[in-house]
Structure formats: structure tokens, C-alpha cells
Amino acid sequence: MKMVSLEEIKEISVVSASKIVMLVIDGLGGLPDAKTGHTELETAHTPYLDQLAKKSICGLIDPVSPGITPGSGPGHLALFGYDPLKFSIGRGVLEALGIDFELTKNDVAARGNFCTVDDDGLITDRRAGRIATEKCAGLCKLLGQIKLEGVELFVLPVKEHRFSFVLRGKDLRAELNDTDPQRSGLAPYPAKYLKIIAKHTADIVNEFISKSKGILAKNHPANMILLRGFSKLPDIPSMGEIYKLTPAAIAVYPMYKGLAKLIGMKVFRADGGIQEELKILADYFDKHDFFYVHVKHADSAGEDGDFSRKVKVIEEVDSALPQLLNLKPDVIVVTGDHSTPAVLKGHSWHPVPVLLYSQWCRSDDVKEFSESACLSGGLGRLHATDIMPLAMANALKLTKFGA
């Protein structure tokens, strides 16, 4: 079925007092544990999510397309109704915006990881043991002193091992490959231009990498860097323009705040866990009609291959769910931006469970919130971009299409 365009959605969107809450548990989907045959979500004790699922309509979503493993940016864009194949936003831009760095049209940004390499230059840990943010800040200060001819350099701490890398100057291009091979046992890649017009930028990036390598050589475990998601500011319509919403985001990690900011959400900063995020939701519930609440640590646990920790994160979300339910939003969506099975230690192509609750939805026979249960849900298997129109419809924020 053809997706309705954002321009068409814009034409039928209306302002109303109803409220939508979209709770995104990052990396929610999983794969069965070899011993139990259950995924992380199926293993977790989730009485409140299960009760909500019984009153909802459920299904599975593909963030990009069946068989395609999405990054967090495309996964979230799709949830907000933006076709990720049309609106490509690089990770670098999202990281920079997430820490409130004011990007200009002359900037090229990338997301950086401090990593660990052995004596042969092969990666042994892509995240340098998730060094403390304070350690990251000190290393960024060192790298920020590197001089590169003809450009201004910014190296800014984000969180733990992550940093934001920004070049500012004339004629810079973002058509570069990632230097991160995405797995251990390989050497970091050099920056290579994907179009000849980006050769000059690739040379500058490789000069920065070379100088960084010398500076970090004795800084184990953060003795090398990886760069990915080279990008420039895109042109993208805001959620306010399209949906006539006053959207807000509540998130801890900078990248997700950056994405929310880029599409016009008011961003509320949270430093703690889901309890703090839902308190912020309650405090500002009367001020906005759409809330995006992001839970990161399920994804982190999946990437670390820690099945039990991912189960625990899901259970923490479930135990806090009454705080959300007590606010009585008109529409509740619970899902993830992608699957991150602990057994794979990374993002995967597997569809993600979703539930949609409102007084107007046709509830199905799903009795619990899990991958296997949602497989037979009333929504079936659909594209993630369909979730936002469904949420809007159930909030009675869409008028009739056509005569």
C-alpha cells in the first residue's frame, strides 16, 4: 500500500486538545535465548505492558524495509512519519545538535567513538570500555588543539566514549565513508571520498585521524578514534508544520535530543532513568499535545550482549508505566526504533513489536506485549511510517481525505 505523503497529511491535520505519548524503548526487539527459547521482552516480567496490550491493537513494524538493519536515526525518523529513504540525516548532525552545538551550512559533522586498538592497530573494543564522560572531555580538549589548514575544528564530548567531530570551512563535503568497520578484529578504515568533490575533505579528515593517533597512543583504553555518519544540515519540515502539533521530547542521550530538535520538538533534558523522564512528562503534560519519551539502555545492553541487563531495563520501564497511565493520554504508542538482540550484540533487521492504545482503537486478541504475541496482532506487519498517521487518527487529529 502506498504511503500517504507528508504534504497530504499536512492538508488533513487539525489542532485538538487530545494528547499523544510515544514511548520508544530503544532496541526493543530481540531474539530467543538458546536455553529458554524466549526473547528479552518475552523473558521480562511486564504486567503493566501486558495489561495495556490487552486494551490495544498490536503488530510488528519494519523501521526501513524488511531485511534492512536500521540505524537509530532512520528508525526514529520513520516512527515520526518521515520516510527514512527520502529524509537522510547523518549521525554526525544529530550528535552535534544533541549537545546544543549550533551547526552552520558550512559544517561537516561526524559522530566519533574513542576505541581501543592493539599493538597491530586492530580494534579490540569499539567503545573503549565506555570510558567516563569526564575522561572523554579531557581527551576531546587534547584533540581540539589539533591544527588543520583552512578549516576550524571542534571536538566536543557527548557521553561516555562518544564525541562530536565538526569541521567548519568553505567547500567541505560530507560524501565520505565511515572509518568505523563496526566490528572488532579489524583496523579502522581511512576516510575515503564517495564523490571526487569530497576528496579535499577526506584529506583533512585523514590528517586529523593521523594526528589523533599520535596524541592518543599511550591513552589506553582510549588510544584511537572511529568516525561515522559524516553529514551536513538537511532541509526537513517540522512536526509542527506537518501535524499541527506542539511536540516535546524527553530523552537522556544527545543524539535523540538532536533528532527531536531538528524536526521541531521542544527538548526536555533528563539525566536519570525512566522515573525521571515520566516525572518531566507529568510536569509538562498540559503544555504539549505530543510527547516522545526515549529509553536508551535496552539498546546499550543489547549491544553489549547482556541479555539479563536488557530484561532488567524493560522491567524498569514496565514498573514505571503507571506514572504514564495515570496521566490518561488519549493515545499511547509503545514500540522501539529497531531490534537489538543481545545474541547479535548489535542492531538487526527483525521487525519490532508495537502497541497502540486509544478509546477508538479496535483491540485485538493479543494478551501480552511480546514479539510472538504481536505477530498475530490486528495491525499485522506494517511500515513504521504508518504509526504516526494511526496515532493522529486515534487522537482525532485528522480530517477526512478527499470529497
XYZ file of C-alpha atoms in Angstrom:
403
model
C 0.000 0.000 0.000
C 1.345 3.432 -0.953
C 2.357 5.677 1.927
C 0.405 8.936 2.250
C 2.818 11.837 1.745
C 3.630 14.383 4.424
C 2.077 17.070 2.232
C -1.178 15.119 2.168
C -1.041 14.574 5.937
C -0.444 18.298 6.362
C -3.636 19.075 4.450
C -5.850 16.957 6.729
C -4.168 17.581 10.113
C -6.129 19.601 12.658
C -5.454 21.052 16.086
C -7.258 19.444 19.010
C -6.875 19.106 22.766
C -6.097 15.375 22.639
C -2.658 14.160 23.654
C -0.353 11.513 22.211
C 2.515 9.845 24.093
C 5.012 7.767 22.110
C 7.235 5.670 24.383
C 10.233 4.400 22.439
C 12.261 1.649 24.101
C 15.430 1.788 22.039
C 16.440 -1.583 20.585
C 13.294 -3.207 21.999
C 13.098 -6.215 19.682
C 15.220 -9.267 20.379
C 15.865 -12.923 19.579
C 15.302 -16.005 21.765
C 17.824 -17.080 24.346
C 19.219 -20.503 23.402
C 18.334 -22.002 26.795
C 14.816 -20.651 27.307
C 13.574 -20.004 23.784
C 12.328 -16.557 24.855
C 13.428 -13.083 23.782
C 14.375 -10.370 26.253
C 10.875 -8.870 26.061
C 9.260 -12.301 26.460
C 11.513 -13.052 29.441
C 10.811 -9.776 31.225
C 8.014 -9.569 33.800
C 5.799 -6.860 32.282
C 2.341 -6.895 33.896
C 1.513 -3.282 33.022
C 2.616 -3.534 29.397
C 0.656 -6.766 29.096
C -2.477 -5.139 30.537
C -2.082 -2.241 28.124
C -1.592 -4.632 25.201
C -4.919 -6.322 26.032
C -6.699 -2.986 25.535
C -4.679 -2.008 22.456
C -4.195 -3.007 18.874
C -0.789 -4.572 18.284
C 1.534 -5.598 15.499
C 5.086 -5.558 14.180
C 6.822 -2.735 12.335
C 9.723 -2.552 9.909
C 11.659 0.687 10.503
C 13.025 0.903 6.945
C 12.075 -2.200 4.974
C 12.021 -5.964 5.575
C 15.540 -7.317 5.829
C 17.162 -3.890 6.272
C 19.016 -3.194 9.512
C 18.336 0.437 10.509
C 20.447 2.920 12.372
C 18.835 4.841 15.201
C 18.314 7.940 13.074
C 16.311 6.243 10.293
C 14.439 4.165 12.875
C 13.252 7.234 14.738
C 12.509 9.274 11.629
C 10.181 6.523 10.466
C 8.347 6.493 13.805
C 7.714 10.224 13.430
C 6.282 9.641 9.950
C 9.278 10.707 7.841
C 10.324 8.292 5.105
C 13.956 7.485 6.070
C 14.786 6.761 2.426
C 13.756 10.303 1.479
C 14.957 12.191 4.555
C 18.509 11.078 5.207
C 20.005 12.628 8.335
C 23.544 11.728 9.249
C 24.521 10.641 12.727
C 27.069 13.434 12.915
C 24.447 16.167 12.613
C 22.270 14.501 15.243
C 25.132 14.194 17.740
C 26.127 17.836 17.321
C 22.588 19.161 17.663
C 22.020 16.907 20.651
C 24.687 18.725 22.645
C 23.324 22.103 21.514
C 26.164 22.835 19.134
C 24.991 25.413 16.598
C 25.773 23.915 13.219
C 26.057 26.142 10.148
C 25.594 25.309 6.480
C 29.392 25.282 6.105
C 29.869 22.496 8.676
C 30.512 18.808 8.203
C 29.830 16.764 11.333
C 30.562 13.181 12.293
C 29.940 11.055 15.331
C 33.158 9.935 16.995
C 33.954 6.964 19.203
C 37.067 6.588 21.284
C 38.132 2.979 20.800
C 40.851 0.542 21.811
C 43.382 -0.894 19.345
C 46.118 -3.447 19.992
C 49.792 -3.266 19.044
C 48.910 -4.296 15.498
C 46.391 -1.480 15.174
C 43.394 -3.816 15.260
C 40.274 -2.820 17.161
C 39.695 -4.763 20.385
C 36.884 -2.572 21.767
C 34.885 -0.148 19.615
C 33.742 1.750 22.720
C 36.984 1.897 24.745
C 35.296 0.226 27.698
C 32.675 3.009 27.741
C 35.110 5.415 29.406
C 33.694 8.017 31.778
C 32.322 11.184 30.199
C 34.855 13.204 32.211
C 37.697 11.224 30.622
C 36.141 11.778 27.206
C 36.012 15.534 27.831
C 39.709 15.639 28.649
C 40.654 13.745 25.510
C 38.409 15.958 23.388
C 40.226 19.002 24.725
C 43.529 17.493 23.589
C 42.266 16.634 20.119
C 40.579 20.008 19.780
C 44.029 21.627 19.801
C 44.990 19.943 16.528
C 45.616 22.467 13.738
C 44.192 21.781 10.284
C 44.881 24.203 7.461
C 41.909 26.103 6.092
C 39.274 24.789 8.492
C 38.052 25.325 12.012
C 37.930 22.193 14.172
C 35.552 21.314 17.014
C 35.926 18.126 19.088
C 33.175 18.020 21.704
C 32.358 15.421 24.381
C 28.950 13.762 24.139
C 28.603 10.875 26.609
C 30.965 8.119 27.733
C 33.128 7.168 24.718
C 31.182 9.305 22.224
C 32.247 12.671 20.891
C 31.134 15.060 18.180
C 33.564 15.975 15.400
C 32.851 19.105 13.364
C 34.806 20.772 10.568
C 33.874 24.303 9.524
C 35.083 25.876 6.301
C 34.385 26.517 2.652
C 33.704 23.749 0.131
C 33.552 20.948 2.698
C 31.593 17.869 1.669
C 30.014 15.018 3.608
C 30.277 12.270 0.957
C 32.752 10.205 2.996
C 32.704 6.604 4.173
C 32.726 5.714 7.869
C 36.108 4.903 9.377
C 34.386 2.543 11.823
C 34.297 -1.053 10.489
C 31.552 -1.795 13.065
C 33.323 -4.822 14.497
C 36.449 -5.801 16.379
C 39.471 -7.519 14.864
C 39.830 -5.026 12.021
C 41.875 -1.852 11.686
C 39.993 1.469 11.469
C 39.349 2.439 7.880
C 40.812 5.606 6.392
C 38.326 8.255 5.319
C 37.578 7.764 1.637
C 35.608 10.106 -0.570
C 32.482 8.719 -2.198
C 32.459 11.527 -4.756
C 35.556 13.205 -6.189
C 34.255 16.571 -4.975
C 34.792 15.331 -1.395
C 38.481 14.422 -1.846
C 39.688 17.607 -0.144
C 37.510 16.911 2.895
C 38.710 13.288 3.061
C 42.331 14.506 3.101
C 41.572 16.850 6.004
C 39.797 14.103 7.975
C 42.687 11.682 7.438
C 45.143 14.314 8.643
C 43.045 14.701 11.795
C 42.944 10.922 12.313
C 46.709 10.631 11.891
C 47.422 13.400 14.394
C 44.856 11.971 16.820
C 46.524 8.562 16.667
C 49.811 10.064 17.799
C 48.229 12.014 20.637
C 46.219 9.038 21.921
C 48.884 6.338 21.505
C 49.516 5.971 25.249
C 45.945 6.675 26.401
C 44.771 3.079 26.809
C 41.939 2.091 26.581
C 41.004 5.171 24.500
C 44.004 5.011 22.187
C 42.314 5.541 18.813
C 39.216 7.088 17.245
C 36.452 5.996 14.885
C 34.276 8.392 12.858
C 30.939 7.734 11.210
C 27.853 9.473 9.940
C 29.521 12.343 8.085
C 26.745 14.783 7.307
C 25.573 18.355 6.814
C 22.420 20.112 7.970
C 19.450 18.870 5.905
C 16.270 20.661 4.912
C 13.400 18.916 6.666
C 9.882 20.097 7.578
C 8.982 20.287 11.261
C 6.343 18.198 13.025
C 4.538 21.433 13.812
C 4.253 22.247 10.103
C 3.060 18.789 9.118
C 0.904 17.632 12.019
C -0.005 20.989 13.623
C 1.279 19.605 16.910
C 3.209 21.211 19.769
C 5.639 18.298 20.128
C 8.044 17.668 23.003
C 10.859 15.193 23.537
C 12.153 13.729 26.796
C 15.469 11.933 26.343
C 18.803 11.374 28.034
C 21.188 10.698 25.153
C 22.262 13.633 22.963
C 21.657 12.033 19.562
C 17.949 11.590 20.230
C 17.639 15.129 21.528
C 19.380 16.284 18.360
C 16.915 14.474 16.137
C 13.971 15.833 18.116
C 15.347 19.359 17.875
C 15.892 19.031 14.118
C 12.207 18.240 13.493
C 10.927 20.987 15.754
C 10.335 19.353 19.125
C 10.799 21.179 22.399
C 13.520 19.167 24.137
C 13.437 18.453 27.856
C 16.642 17.186 29.355
C 16.660 14.159 31.606
C 19.759 12.856 33.344
C 18.293 9.846 35.103
C 16.114 6.910 34.164
C 12.528 6.350 33.144
C 11.162 7.538 36.509
C 12.659 10.998 35.984
C 11.527 11.090 32.350
C 7.930 10.332 33.317
C 8.042 12.957 36.068
C 9.030 15.517 33.413
C 6.162 14.227 31.286
C 3.745 14.840 34.153
C 5.165 18.296 34.880
C 4.669 19.483 31.284
C 1.692 17.367 30.277
C -0.589 20.391 29.944
C 1.866 22.296 27.729
C 2.166 19.971 24.730
C -0.037 17.618 22.732
C 2.634 15.150 21.552
C 5.359 13.644 23.734
C 8.234 11.439 22.603
C 9.774 9.620 25.577
C 13.008 7.790 24.829
C 14.549 4.919 26.839
C 18.104 4.193 25.737
C 19.544 1.488 27.969
C 17.764 -1.522 26.438
C 19.740 -0.830 23.262
C 23.027 -0.406 25.161
C 22.506 -3.728 26.926
C 21.715 -5.460 23.631
C 24.841 -4.014 22.002
C 26.905 -5.281 24.939
C 25.401 -8.753 24.536
C 23.935 -8.536 28.050
C 20.608 -10.364 27.817
C 19.829 -10.112 31.540
C 20.521 -6.386 31.688
C 18.225 -5.756 28.750
C 15.490 -7.741 30.521
C 16.008 -5.605 33.613
C 15.693 -2.346 31.643
C 12.401 -3.498 30.120
C 11.133 -4.438 33.594
C 12.103 -0.993 34.924
C 10.075 0.620 32.149
C 7.116 -1.592 32.956
C 7.236 -0.808 36.682
C 7.167 2.935 35.893
C 4.312 2.653 33.390
C 1.545 3.575 35.927
C 3.039 7.090 36.045
C 2.212 7.406 32.347
C -1.167 5.687 32.548
C -2.291 7.944 35.415
C -1.998 10.938 33.082
C -4.644 9.362 30.820
C -3.230 10.391 27.429
C -5.706 9.934 24.595
C -3.255 7.858 22.582
C -0.333 5.748 23.758
C 2.189 4.136 21.422
C 4.839 1.786 22.814
C 7.482 0.428 20.461
C 11.176 0.593 19.551
C 13.193 2.197 16.795
C 14.786 -1.136 15.836
C 15.684 -4.526 17.274
C 18.945 -5.065 19.168
C 19.151 -8.761 20.075
C 21.721 -9.468 22.764
C 22.733 -12.622 20.911
C 23.822 -10.481 17.936
C 25.366 -7.649 20.004
C 24.023 -5.058 17.580
C 21.095 -3.708 15.620
C 19.229 -6.191 13.466
C 16.641 -6.357 10.684
C 13.965 -8.057 12.769
C 10.587 -6.285 12.995
C 9.745 -4.502 16.240
C 6.646 -5.060 18.397
C 4.243 -2.122 18.683
C 1.075 -1.409 20.609
C -1.333 1.461 20.030
C -3.896 2.336 22.673
C -6.853 4.712 22.422
C -10.546 4.565 23.178
C -11.135 4.402 19.420
C -8.833 1.524 18.522
C -10.220 -1.900 17.706
C -8.479 -4.056 20.287
C -7.352 -7.482 19.138
C -6.729 -10.833 20.827
C -3.162 -10.051 21.940
C -2.794 -10.820 25.647
C 0.820 -9.804 26.227
C 3.355 -7.400 24.789
C 5.945 -9.560 23.036
C 7.308 -10.346 19.605
C 5.454 -13.649 19.322
C 2.140 -12.209 20.563
C 2.310 -9.101 18.375
C 2.902 -11.308 15.342
C -0.815 -12.121 15.379
C -1.982 -8.619 16.327
C -4.618 -6.622 14.477
C -2.139 -4.181 12.971
C -0.307 -7.004 11.253
C 3.146 -6.164 9.940
C 3.431 -2.618 8.704
C 5.912 0.114 7.926
C 6.998 2.245 10.861
C 5.969 5.384 8.961
C 2.346 4.262 9.335
C 2.438 4.633 13.116
C 2.252 8.424 13.208
C -0.846 8.695 10.976
C -2.501 5.978 13.082
C -1.682 7.872 16.268
C -3.020 11.093 14.769
C -6.216 9.384 13.613
C -6.836 7.831 17.016
C -6.315 11.252 18.591
C -8.968 12.612 16.196
C -6.409 14.966 14.696
C -7.015 14.011 11.041
C -9.993 15.095 8.976
C -11.421 13.215 6.004
C -9.212 12.786 2.944
C -10.924 13.855 -0.275
C -14.533 14.716 -1.034
